[in-house]
Amino acid sequence: MKNRALKWSTLASAILLTACGGGGGGGSSETPFTPKTISGTAVDFYLAGADVDFTNSACKEANPNLKTDENGKFTFKTTANCQETGFIITGGVDTVTKLPFAGELKVKPINYQASSTNEIVATPLTTLQAELPEAEFQNVLSQLGFNLNKDVTTFDPIAEGSNNQQAAVFVLQQILIQLEDSGLTTEQAAKAIQTAAASAPLLTDLGVNTTAVTLIFNTAAQSASDEVKTALEENQAKVEAVTTIINTALTSTGNAKLEDYLTGNPTVIADIQDNIVSASYSELSVANKNIQEIINSRNDARLSVDKNAIDSLAQVKFILNKAITDTDSIKLGFRATAAIGQNGQPETLTAYISNVNVSFDNNIAISKITIPAGAVIEIETTLANSIKGSFEVAQDTEFTGDSISLSDLANKFTALREPYTDYKNLITSSNFVNADVSVFVAPTKYPISATLGLNLGTFSIPNKPATAFSGMTTTGYFTIQ
């Protein structure tokens, strides 16, 4: 019996060793981790250049500078430590309204490695889901008028929704932004929406229910302080006005999608902008030329610039449509390509400023320009042997005048002087230069008026992902003699 027991014990050990990769050095039988690519979308309308942050710190480390592209899309790969995460998406520009995005989109934590889907869509609906218990959220979703036949975290209202659903999602986001701007937390804003939804749907067959908008703000005001109540009244009027504009647009779309209709009607967009924010940039000039001259210029219809005014090429000036006392923060990008002579080799200068604070003192023109401490300035040229300039501002640096110029920055910051001077000398030493100058502008608080006709574009310096941002842009075509 002992021998038989010994034989069985030896056989069991051999089987165990084989299964565990022992007895001869075989590898582990554990299935190796396989990364999964997740595609994401950020929706107010689509948000370009928005910052995508993770609630899982391991995901943050793996994707430190993740942003949405010009279509509101982003991707990331799961890792062994980044399988389950939520999202908070901020900043960027709404691709339809051209408004800087002043709110945040949230998505609850989901295990994406185990999920059957490879996509995630962040909307104001997912923000509500992240703030409310799941059972309560599903009830609120129905009460709001969204009877969806799919998971809200994969529902793209722009690509899949009806025009009424698109409109309601956009208005819902404006409600959240204005409630929070009035002094409520996101959780308090979600609770006010939840309470009001029990009495009136936001989304109806006729469009967005203005009565529901009013009820949400009235509900929020019931337990608010006097200061918050005053802010709620002001912001309620904004959202009600925008709701009326959106509902009017819905009656005019015909067979077009709401997104396409609005994109093709800058006066309607400007009307939305004027009701959401207190002011907008109604005039821009580049190289001392007004923006319409810049837009109308072409390769075969260039604007003339004297060599003595070469510093003006990389200069931008802002004018508001209303006098205010406030400060806005702006990202700026410049890209100039100069061709020397009729068939000359094009040489490019690219510059990036991560933060410019422009202050207004009860006026429509800039009263003070400040590059704050911590701002990053980059400048590069394609010229052989020209150094690349990179500078982090050590302390707040003020500039006089009402415009931002690369020449002023180069004079102030030594690290930028040589590449800028090399490029400038190349142009001034030649008898004939064609220069194409693109400017990218991304304000944080006040939008570029849609009536100016600028396009939304993406700026970046190659191999420097931190410099990427989406902003309003145009290109001017110049002849320098």
Tab-separated table of C-alpha atoms in Angstrom:
chain	number	residue	atom	x	y	z
A	1	MET	CA	0.000	0.000	0.000
A	2	LYS	CA	2.863	2.307	0.839
A	3	ASN	CA	4.444	1.821	-2.591
A	4	ARG	CA	1.132	2.463	-4.320
A	5	ALA	CA	0.619	5.637	-2.278
A	6	LEU	CA	4.128	6.759	-3.149
A	7	LYS	CA	3.522	6.193	-6.866
A	8	TRP	CA	0.293	8.272	-6.789
A	9	SER	CA	2.080	11.020	-4.854
A	10	THR	CA	4.922	11.111	-7.380
A	11	LEU	CA	2.483	11.225	-10.311
A	12	ALA	CA	0.506	14.069	-8.706
A	13	SER	CA	3.715	16.040	-8.147
A	14	ALA	CA	4.743	15.569	-11.777
A	15	ILE	CA	1.339	16.796	-12.995
A	16	LEU	CA	1.517	19.798	-10.656
A	17	LEU	CA	5.030	20.701	-11.805
A	18	THR	CA	3.981	20.489	-15.469
A	19	ALA	CA	0.932	22.674	-14.904
A	20	CYS	CA	3.027	25.294	-13.091
A	21	GLY	CA	5.815	25.298	-15.640
A	22	GLY	CA	8.251	23.366	-13.452
A	23	GLY	CA	10.228	20.247	-14.134
A	24	GLY	CA	12.225	21.451	-17.119
A	25	GLY	CA	11.940	25.272	-17.060
A	26	GLY	CA	8.661	25.734	-18.999
A	27	GLY	CA	7.014	29.226	-18.862
A	28	SER	CA	4.019	30.221	-16.747
A	29	SER	CA	0.610	29.238	-18.062
A	30	GLU	CA	-0.909	32.580	-16.927
A	31	THR	CA	-2.414	34.481	-19.841
A	32	PRO	CA	-0.270	37.586	-20.463
A	33	PHE	CA	-2.004	40.971	-20.195
A	34	THR	CA	-3.128	42.292	-23.583
A	35	PRO	CA	-3.713	46.063	-23.787
A	36	LYS	CA	-7.065	47.200	-25.111
A	37	THR	CA	-7.490	50.419	-27.100
A	38	ILE	CA	-10.403	52.547	-25.917
A	39	SER	CA	-11.862	55.294	-28.112
A	40	GLY	CA	-13.473	58.262	-26.394
A	41	THR	CA	-15.582	61.264	-27.395
A	42	ALA	CA	-16.362	64.480	-25.505
A	43	VAL	CA	-19.741	66.089	-26.248
A	44	ASP	CA	-21.269	69.464	-25.463
A	45	PHE	CA	-21.348	69.680	-29.097
A	46	TYR	CA	-17.946	68.062	-29.794
A	47	LEU	CA	-15.148	69.506	-27.661
A	48	ALA	CA	-11.814	70.095	-29.396
A	49	GLY	CA	-8.565	70.409	-27.439
A	50	ALA	CA	-10.145	69.458	-24.102
A	51	ASP	CA	-8.028	67.992	-21.305
A	52	VAL	CA	-8.867	64.361	-20.531
A	53	ASP	CA	-8.099	63.480	-16.919
A	54	PHE	CA	-8.441	60.074	-15.261
A	55	THR	CA	-9.679	59.246	-11.771
A	56	ASN	CA	-7.181	56.344	-11.718
A	57	SER	CA	-3.706	57.772	-11.007
A	58	ALA	CA	-2.023	54.944	-12.941
A	59	CYS	CA	-3.955	56.013	-16.038
A	60	LYS	CA	-2.819	59.615	-15.472
A	61	GLU	CA	0.802	58.480	-15.374
A	62	ALA	CA	0.393	56.482	-18.585
A	63	ASN	CA	-1.408	59.352	-20.389
A	64	PRO	CA	-0.137	62.629	-18.868
A	65	ASN	CA	-1.128	65.023	-21.677
A	66	LEU	CA	-4.200	63.381	-23.169
A	67	LYS	CA	-6.426	65.795	-25.103
A	68	THR	CA	-9.344	65.518	-27.477
A	69	ASP	CA	-8.606	66.145	-31.149
A	70	GLU	CA	-10.335	68.640	-33.443
A	71	ASN	CA	-13.364	66.289	-33.603
A	72	GLY	CA	-13.660	65.755	-29.863
A	73	LYS	CA	-12.025	62.295	-30.018
A	74	PHE	CA	-9.325	60.697	-27.864
A	75	THR	CA	-7.856	57.236	-27.403
A	76	PHE	CA	-5.909	55.448	-24.693
A	77	LYS	CA	-4.721	51.915	-24.007
A	78	THR	CA	-5.445	49.951	-20.877
A	79	THR	CA	-2.494	48.684	-18.877
A	80	ALA	CA	-2.156	46.173	-16.061
A	81	ASN	CA	-2.637	49.070	-13.606
A	82	CYS	CA	-5.046	51.076	-15.752
A	83	GLN	CA	-8.047	48.885	-16.413
A	84	GLU	CA	-10.769	50.625	-14.432
A	85	THR	CA	-11.108	54.404	-14.388
A	86	GLY	CA	-13.478	57.323	-14.522
A	87	PHE	CA	-12.953	60.589	-16.404
A	88	ILE	CA	-13.135	64.335	-15.852
A	89	ILE	CA	-12.905	66.371	-19.055
A	90	THR	CA	-12.342	70.133	-18.956
A	91	GLY	CA	-11.310	73.018	-21.199
A	92	GLY	CA	-11.180	73.025	-24.959
A	93	VAL	CA	-13.508	74.660	-27.454
A	94	ASP	CA	-17.019	73.690	-28.523
A	95	THR	CA	-16.684	72.922	-32.243
A	96	VAL	CA	-20.112	74.376	-33.068
A	97	THR	CA	-20.611	77.375	-30.772
A	98	LYS	CA	-16.863	78.202	-30.672
A	99	LEU	CA	-17.325	78.882	-26.960
A	100	PRO	CA	-14.491	78.000	-24.561
A	101	PHE	CA	-15.803	75.053	-22.553
A	102	ALA	CA	-16.288	76.347	-19.002
A	103	GLY	CA	-17.717	73.215	-17.403
A	104	GLU	CA	-16.675	69.626	-16.899
A	105	LEU	CA	-17.843	66.298	-18.241
A	106	LYS	CA	-17.669	63.325	-15.924
A	107	VAL	CA	-17.830	59.584	-16.543
A	108	LYS	CA	-18.203	57.080	-13.714
A	109	PRO	CA	-15.423	54.478	-13.209
A	110	ILE	CA	-15.761	51.535	-15.595
A	111	ASN	CA	-13.569	48.446	-16.022
A	112	TYR	CA	-12.699	48.915	-19.687
A	113	GLN	CA	-10.514	45.827	-19.880
A	114	ALA	CA	-13.509	43.648	-18.961
A	115	SER	CA	-16.101	45.727	-20.812
A	116	SER	CA	-17.662	44.408	-23.999
A	117	THR	CA	-17.300	47.833	-25.635
A	118	ASN	CA	-14.208	49.710	-26.799
A	119	GLU	CA	-15.773	53.168	-26.646
A	120	ILE	CA	-16.787	55.817	-24.156
A	121	VAL	CA	-18.791	59.002	-24.757
A	122	ALA	CA	-18.652	61.767	-22.134
A	123	THR	CA	-21.760	63.979	-22.109
A	124	PRO	CA	-23.762	65.957	-19.532
A	125	LEU	CA	-25.850	62.791	-19.226
A	126	THR	CA	-22.816	60.827	-18.004
A	127	THR	CA	-22.040	63.696	-15.620
A	128	LEU	CA	-25.459	63.190	-14.028
A	129	GLN	CA	-24.816	59.438	-13.948
A	130	ALA	CA	-21.513	60.001	-12.132
A	131	GLU	CA	-23.219	62.186	-9.511
A	132	LEU	CA	-26.355	60.131	-8.816
A	133	PRO	CA	-26.963	56.549	-7.597
A	134	GLU	CA	-27.498	54.319	-10.637
A	135	ALA	CA	-31.134	53.450	-9.858
A	136	GLU	CA	-31.998	57.128	-9.359
A	137	PHE	CA	-30.126	58.124	-12.503
A	138	GLN	CA	-32.055	55.733	-14.740
A	139	ASN	CA	-35.303	57.220	-13.414
A	140	VAL	CA	-34.058	60.800	-13.945
A	141	LEU	CA	-32.909	59.958	-17.474
A	142	SER	CA	-36.420	58.820	-18.344
A	143	GLN	CA	-38.043	61.802	-16.615
A	144	LEU	CA	-35.808	64.196	-18.543
A	145	GLY	CA	-37.216	62.678	-21.733
A	146	PHE	CA	-34.253	60.530	-22.798
A	147	ASN	CA	-35.678	57.100	-23.496
A	148	LEU	CA	-32.505	55.476	-24.765
A	149	ASN	CA	-32.185	51.883	-25.857
A	150	LYS	CA	-28.462	51.754	-25.084
A	151	ASP	CA	-25.960	52.468	-22.320
A	152	VAL	CA	-25.658	56.227	-21.817
A	153	THR	CA	-21.856	55.932	-21.640
A	154	THR	CA	-21.779	54.874	-25.300
A	155	PHE	CA	-24.522	57.197	-26.590
A	156	ASP	CA	-23.193	59.910	-28.911
A	157	PRO	CA	-26.091	62.385	-29.310
A	158	ILE	CA	-24.372	64.167	-32.217
A	159	ALA	CA	-23.749	61.039	-34.302
A	160	GLU	CA	-26.751	58.971	-33.180
A	161	GLY	CA	-29.291	61.296	-31.603
A	162	SER	CA	-32.182	63.219	-33.078
A	163	ASN	CA	-31.970	67.000	-33.470
A	164	ASN	CA	-34.146	67.382	-30.376
A	165	GLN	CA	-31.792	65.136	-28.391
A	166	GLN	CA	-28.765	67.127	-29.577
A	167	ALA	CA	-30.474	70.336	-28.520
A	168	ALA	CA	-31.473	68.990	-25.106
A	169	VAL	CA	-27.960	67.684	-24.392
A	170	PHE	CA	-26.464	71.078	-25.274
A	171	VAL	CA	-28.972	72.963	-23.101
A	172	LEU	CA	-28.463	70.483	-20.237
A	173	GLN	CA	-24.740	71.227	-20.292
A	174	GLN	CA	-25.433	74.985	-20.203
A	175	ILE	CA	-27.693	74.394	-17.194
A	176	LEU	CA	-24.924	72.515	-15.372
A	177	ILE	CA	-22.342	75.196	-16.197
A	178	GLN	CA	-24.555	78.077	-15.082
A	179	LEU	CA	-25.703	76.328	-11.888
A	180	GLU	CA	-22.088	75.718	-10.928
A	181	ASP	CA	-21.108	79.243	-11.954
A	182	SER	CA	-23.796	80.480	-9.552
A	183	GLY	CA	-22.091	78.718	-6.653
A	184	LEU	CA	-23.520	75.194	-6.606
A	185	THR	CA	-21.400	72.051	-6.572
A	186	THR	CA	-21.848	69.540	-9.389
A	187	GLU	CA	-23.656	67.247	-6.960
A	188	GLN	CA	-26.065	70.039	-5.918
A	189	ALA	CA	-26.670	70.904	-9.576
A	190	ALA	CA	-27.447	67.245	-10.351
A	191	LYS	CA	-29.880	67.067	-7.408
A	192	ALA	CA	-31.712	70.211	-8.604
A	193	ILE	CA	-32.059	68.680	-12.085
A	194	GLN	CA	-33.245	65.399	-10.536
A	195	THR	CA	-35.924	67.109	-8.421
A	196	ALA	CA	-37.215	69.297	-11.257
A	197	ALA	CA	-37.283	66.423	-13.772
A	198	ALA	CA	-39.981	64.717	-11.715
A	199	SER	CA	-42.324	67.587	-12.628
A	200	ALA	CA	-41.318	68.528	-16.183
A	201	PRO	CA	-39.262	66.794	-18.917
A	202	LEU	CA	-36.443	68.766	-20.513
A	203	LEU	CA	-36.716	66.949	-23.841
A	204	THR	CA	-40.057	66.873	-25.667
A	205	ASP	CA	-41.258	66.166	-29.189
A	206	LEU	CA	-41.369	69.944	-29.753
A	207	GLY	CA	-37.773	70.563	-28.663
A	208	VAL	CA	-36.329	71.746	-25.351
A	209	ASN	CA	-38.858	72.602	-22.646
A	210	THR	CA	-38.173	76.139	-21.385
A	211	THR	CA	-40.530	75.509	-18.455
A	212	ALA	CA	-38.233	72.701	-17.314
A	213	VAL	CA	-35.225	75.052	-17.497
A	214	THR	CA	-37.025	77.598	-15.302
A	215	LEU	CA	-38.097	74.905	-12.835
A	216	ILE	CA	-34.522	73.606	-12.456
A	217	PHE	CA	-33.215	77.057	-11.524
A	218	ASN	CA	-36.153	77.716	-9.203
A	219	THR	CA	-35.499	74.387	-7.488
A	220	ALA	CA	-31.816	75.240	-7.066
A	221	ALA	CA	-32.717	78.614	-5.526
A	222	GLN	CA	-34.966	77.167	-2.813
A	223	SER	CA	-32.138	76.392	-0.385
A	224	ALA	CA	-29.536	78.835	-1.721
A	225	SER	CA	-28.073	81.912	-0.055
A	226	ASP	CA	-29.148	85.372	-1.205
A	227	GLU	CA	-25.871	85.803	-3.105
A	228	VAL	CA	-26.318	82.498	-4.916
A	229	LYS	CA	-29.982	83.301	-5.643
A	230	THR	CA	-28.958	86.539	-7.363
A	231	ALA	CA	-26.433	84.677	-9.519
A	232	LEU	CA	-29.005	81.981	-10.302
A	233	GLU	CA	-31.486	84.581	-11.547
A	234	GLU	CA	-28.898	86.087	-13.899
A	235	ASN	CA	-27.742	82.721	-15.205
A	236	GLN	CA	-31.299	81.410	-15.548
A	237	ALA	CA	-32.014	84.250	-17.996
A	238	LYS	CA	-28.957	83.235	-20.050
A	239	VAL	CA	-30.010	79.604	-20.400
A	240	GLU	CA	-33.642	80.484	-21.114
A	241	ALA	CA	-32.501	82.823	-23.917
A	242	VAL	CA	-30.216	80.159	-25.399
A	243	THR	CA	-33.020	77.597	-25.173
A	244	THR	CA	-35.250	79.910	-27.223
A	245	ILE	CA	-32.498	80.336	-29.841
A	246	ILE	CA	-31.964	76.560	-30.039
A	247	ASN	CA	-35.698	75.868	-30.344
A	248	THR	CA	-35.981	78.433	-33.143
A	249	ALA	CA	-33.070	76.735	-34.912
A	250	LEU	CA	-34.828	73.377	-34.588
A	251	THR	CA	-37.747	74.710	-36.609
A	252	SER	CA	-35.378	75.822	-39.383
A	253	THR	CA	-33.147	72.788	-39.861
A	254	GLY	CA	-35.339	71.042	-42.424
A	255	ASN	CA	-33.611	67.762	-43.248
A	256	ALA	CA	-30.247	68.982	-41.942
A	257	LYS	CA	-28.689	67.921	-38.654
A	258	LEU	CA	-28.798	70.597	-35.968
A	259	GLU	CA	-24.996	70.555	-35.738
A	260	ASP	CA	-24.651	71.259	-39.475
A	261	TYR	CA	-27.347	73.938	-39.471
A	262	LEU	CA	-25.705	75.869	-36.631
A	263	THR	CA	-22.230	75.529	-38.127
A	264	GLY	CA	-23.495	77.119	-41.336
A	265	ASN	CA	-25.177	80.038	-39.548
A	266	PRO	CA	-22.578	82.216	-37.775
A	267	THR	CA	-25.167	84.862	-36.822
A	268	VAL	CA	-27.090	82.246	-34.816
A	269	ILE	CA	-23.854	81.103	-33.169
A	270	ALA	CA	-22.951	84.717	-32.352
A	271	ASP	CA	-26.393	85.111	-30.764
A	272	ILE	CA	-25.731	82.054	-28.567
A	273	GLN	CA	-22.306	83.420	-27.632
A	274	ASP	CA	-23.747	86.820	-26.696
A	275	ASN	CA	-26.278	85.228	-24.368
A	276	ILE	CA	-23.851	82.817	-22.686
A	277	VAL	CA	-20.972	85.227	-22.010
A	278	SER	CA	-20.904	88.952	-21.243
A	279	ALA	CA	-18.480	89.844	-24.041
A	280	SER	CA	-16.688	88.420	-27.066
A	281	TYR	CA	-13.712	89.321	-29.224
A	282	SER	CA	-15.369	91.140	-32.093
A	283	GLU	CA	-12.182	92.430	-33.742
A	284	LEU	CA	-8.759	90.901	-34.293
A	285	SER	CA	-5.840	92.279	-36.233
A	286	VAL	CA	-2.660	90.553	-37.379
A	287	ALA	CA	0.341	92.418	-38.783
A	288	ASN	CA	-1.664	95.625	-38.322
A	289	LYS	CA	-4.240	94.301	-40.795
A	290	ASN	CA	-7.856	93.783	-39.773
A	291	ILE	CA	-9.063	90.210	-39.717
A	292	GLN	CA	-11.196	90.561	-42.836
A	293	GLU	CA	-8.154	91.657	-44.842
A	294	ILE	CA	-6.311	88.605	-43.539
A	295	ILE	CA	-9.164	86.239	-44.426
A	296	ASN	CA	-9.516	87.744	-47.905
A	297	SER	CA	-5.806	87.457	-48.676
A	298	ARG	CA	-4.694	84.571	-50.914
A	299	ASN	CA	-1.580	83.142	-52.439
A	300	ASP	CA	-2.347	85.152	-55.585
A	301	ALA	CA	-3.672	88.202	-53.696
A	302	ARG	CA	-1.097	88.960	-51.038
A	303	LEU	CA	-0.998	91.848	-48.588
A	304	SER	CA	2.034	94.120	-48.830
A	305	VAL	CA	4.279	94.589	-45.793
A	306	ASP	CA	7.286	96.888	-45.671
A	307	LYS	CA	10.551	95.387	-44.384
A	308	ASN	CA	10.671	98.034	-41.711
A	309	ALA	CA	7.413	96.637	-40.320
A	310	ILE	CA	8.539	93.001	-40.298
A	311	ASP	CA	8.027	92.700	-36.530
A	312	SER	CA	4.309	93.231	-37.053
A	313	LEU	CA	3.923	89.874	-38.845
A	314	ALA	CA	3.870	87.974	-35.552
A	315	GLN	CA	1.651	90.430	-33.706
A	316	VAL	CA	-1.980	90.047	-32.717
A	317	LYS	CA	-4.380	92.601	-31.258
A	318	PHE	CA	-7.755	91.911	-29.595
A	319	ILE	CA	-10.832	94.131	-29.271
A	320	LEU	CA	-13.981	93.248	-27.307
A	321	ASN	CA	-17.510	94.098	-28.340
A	322	LYS	CA	-18.331	95.478	-24.870
A	323	ALA	CA	-16.378	97.400	-22.260
A	324	ILE	CA	-15.495	95.169	-19.294
A	325	THR	CA	-13.219	95.104	-16.281
A	326	ASP	CA	-11.757	91.623	-16.225
A	327	THR	CA	-8.836	89.410	-17.264
A	328	ASP	CA	-8.850	86.598	-19.818
A	329	SER	CA	-6.235	83.881	-20.249
A	330	ILE	CA	-5.233	83.024	-23.830
A	331	LYS	CA	-3.071	80.396	-25.527
A	332	LEU	CA	-1.309	81.643	-28.655
A	333	GLY	CA	0.418	79.975	-31.560
A	334	PHE	CA	2.219	81.549	-34.536
A	335	ARG	CA	3.454	79.793	-37.646
A	336	ALA	CA	5.209	81.763	-40.419
A	337	THR	CA	6.603	80.247	-43.610
A	338	ALA	CA	8.752	82.557	-45.736
A	339	ALA	CA	9.860	81.742	-49.286
A	340	ILE	CA	12.850	83.822	-50.384
A	341	GLY	CA	12.572	84.904	-54.038
A	342	GLN	CA	10.197	83.429	-56.607
A	343	ASN	CA	11.424	79.829	-56.157
A	344	GLY	CA	13.165	80.067	-52.836
A	345	GLN	CA	13.417	77.411	-50.151
A	346	PRO	CA	10.640	77.960	-47.599
A	347	GLU	CA	11.799	78.444	-44.024
A	348	THR	CA	9.422	78.215	-41.064
A	349	LEU	CA	9.256	79.915	-37.685
A	350	THR	CA	6.891	78.460	-35.087
A	351	ALA	CA	6.109	79.950	-31.688
A	352	TYR	CA	3.902	78.910	-28.772
A	353	ILE	CA	2.828	80.810	-25.649
A	354	SER	CA	1.003	78.673	-23.097
A	355	ASN	CA	-0.599	81.544	-21.212
A	356	VAL	CA	-1.091	85.239	-21.864
A	357	ASN	CA	-3.250	87.217	-19.453
A	358	VAL	CA	-4.986	90.157	-21.135
A	359	SER	CA	-6.662	92.658	-18.804
A	360	PHE	CA	-9.411	95.135	-19.604
A	361	ASP	CA	-10.062	98.232	-17.482
A	362	ASN	CA	-13.664	99.184	-18.252
A	363	ASN	CA	-12.711	99.316	-21.905
A	364	ILE	CA	-12.904	97.271	-25.107
A	365	ALA	CA	-9.127	97.463	-25.701
A	366	ILE	CA	-6.465	95.639	-23.714
A	367	SER	CA	-5.102	97.754	-20.869
A	368	LYS	CA	-2.401	95.350	-19.661
A	369	ILE	CA	-0.700	92.192	-20.931
A	370	THR	CA	0.970	89.794	-18.498
A	371	ILE	CA	2.914	86.601	-19.140
A	372	PRO	CA	2.434	84.896	-15.753
A	373	ALA	CA	5.032	82.925	-13.845
A	374	GLY	CA	5.086	79.319	-15.015
A	375	ALA	CA	3.998	80.109	-18.566
A	376	VAL	CA	5.975	78.261	-21.236
A	377	ILE	CA	7.202	79.946	-24.414
A	378	GLU	CA	8.638	77.922	-27.301
A	379	ILE	CA	10.131	79.167	-30.552
A	380	GLU	CA	11.664	77.113	-33.366
A	381	THR	CA	12.886	77.724	-36.894
A	382	THR	CA	13.905	75.430	-39.739
A	383	LEU	CA	17.014	77.530	-40.380
A	384	ALA	CA	20.234	75.526	-40.281
A	385	ASN	CA	22.284	76.102	-37.129
A	386	SER	CA	19.608	78.251	-35.512
A	387	ILE	CA	19.004	77.285	-31.908
A	388	LYS	CA	15.594	76.396	-30.546
A	389	GLY	CA	14.286	78.700	-27.860
A	390	SER	CA	12.428	77.357	-24.819
A	391	PHE	CA	11.631	79.382	-21.761
A	392	GLU	CA	9.572	79.000	-18.592
A	393	VAL	CA	8.673	82.388	-17.184
A	394	ALA	CA	10.064	82.763	-13.666
A	395	GLN	CA	7.914	85.688	-12.570
A	396	ASP	CA	4.942	87.691	-13.812
A	397	THR	CA	6.144	89.840	-16.702
A	398	GLU	CA	4.108	92.804	-17.889
A	399	PHE	CA	4.132	94.403	-21.341
A	400	THR	CA	2.948	97.808	-22.428
A	401	GLY	CA	0.638	98.343	-25.396
A	402	ASP	CA	-2.554	96.667	-26.503
A	403	SER	CA	-1.141	93.874	-28.684
A	404	ILE	CA	1.015	90.769	-28.271
A	405	SER	CA	4.144	90.617	-30.402
A	406	LEU	CA	6.867	87.993	-30.758
A	407	SER	CA	9.423	90.761	-31.106
A	408	ASP	CA	8.454	92.095	-27.663
A	409	LEU	CA	8.828	88.621	-26.170
A	410	ALA	CA	12.178	88.086	-27.875
A	411	ASN	CA	13.433	91.409	-26.530
A	412	LYS	CA	12.301	90.499	-23.018
A	413	PHE	CA	13.443	86.862	-22.890
A	414	THR	CA	16.994	86.155	-24.029
A	415	ALA	CA	16.347	82.479	-24.834
A	416	LEU	CA	13.994	83.511	-27.638
A	417	ARG	CA	16.097	86.279	-29.107
A	418	GLU	CA	18.500	84.348	-31.358
A	419	PRO	CA	16.011	82.126	-33.258
A	420	TYR	CA	13.687	85.082	-33.807
A	421	THR	CA	16.507	87.392	-34.916
A	422	ASP	CA	17.955	84.745	-37.268
A	423	TYR	CA	14.582	84.381	-38.965
A	424	LYS	CA	13.979	88.111	-39.142
A	425	ASN	CA	17.451	88.738	-40.634
A	426	LEU	CA	16.803	86.102	-43.333
A	427	ILE	CA	13.711	88.014	-44.468
A	428	THR	CA	15.127	91.538	-44.240
A	429	SER	CA	18.276	90.576	-46.171
A	430	SER	CA	16.256	89.492	-49.208
A	431	ASN	CA	14.720	91.668	-51.877
A	432	PHE	CA	11.518	89.684	-52.252
A	433	VAL	CA	9.781	87.389	-49.748
A	434	ASN	CA	6.393	85.707	-49.749
A	435	ALA	CA	5.297	84.882	-46.199
A	436	ASP	CA	2.296	82.821	-45.054
A	437	VAL	CA	1.463	83.597	-41.430
A	438	SER	CA	-1.029	81.551	-39.392
A	439	VAL	CA	-2.264	82.651	-35.977
A	440	PHE	CA	-3.982	80.359	-33.457
A	441	VAL	CA	-5.910	81.908	-30.563
A	442	ALA	CA	-7.582	80.025	-27.690
A	443	PRO	CA	-9.216	82.287	-25.082
A	444	THR	CA	-10.373	80.740	-21.815
A	445	LYS	CA	-13.272	83.017	-20.880
A	446	TYR	CA	-14.464	85.114	-23.820
A	447	PRO	CA	-15.013	83.614	-27.284
A	448	ILE	CA	-13.916	84.813	-30.689
A	449	SER	CA	-17.138	86.074	-32.282
A	450	ALA	CA	-18.477	83.653	-34.886
A	451	THR	CA	-19.218	86.591	-37.166
A	452	LEU	CA	-15.473	87.093	-37.750
A	453	GLY	CA	-15.431	83.918	-39.844
A	454	LEU	CA	-12.384	82.243	-38.284
A	455	ASN	CA	-11.976	78.481	-38.381
A	456	LEU	CA	-11.277	76.063	-35.579
A	457	GLY	CA	-7.829	74.490	-35.939
A	458	THR	CA	-5.164	72.606	-34.006
A	459	PHE	CA	-1.715	73.997	-33.251
A	460	SER	CA	1.324	72.065	-32.041
A	461	ILE	CA	5.087	72.018	-32.287
A	462	PRO	CA	6.289	68.613	-33.574
A	463	ASN	CA	7.442	66.198	-30.847
A	464	LYS	CA	6.146	68.516	-28.116
A	465	PRO	CA	2.663	67.230	-27.218
A	466	ALA	CA	2.301	69.709	-24.355
A	467	THR	CA	2.118	72.533	-26.917
A	468	ALA	CA	-0.968	71.107	-28.657
A	469	PHE	CA	-4.197	73.080	-28.384
A	470	SER	CA	-7.314	73.843	-30.415
A	471	GLY	CA	-8.142	77.451	-31.159
A	472	MET	CA	-9.574	79.840	-33.685
A	473	THR	CA	-7.221	80.337	-36.596
A	474	THR	CA	-6.676	82.049	-39.910
A	475	THR	CA	-3.787	82.462	-42.344
A	476	GLY	CA	-2.587	85.715	-43.873
A	477	TYR	CA	-0.624	85.812	-47.155
A	478	PHE	CA	1.973	88.593	-47.361
A	479	THR	CA	4.564	89.971	-49.736
A	480	ILE	CA	7.493	91.644	-48.022
A	481	GLN	CA	9.559	94.143	-49.991
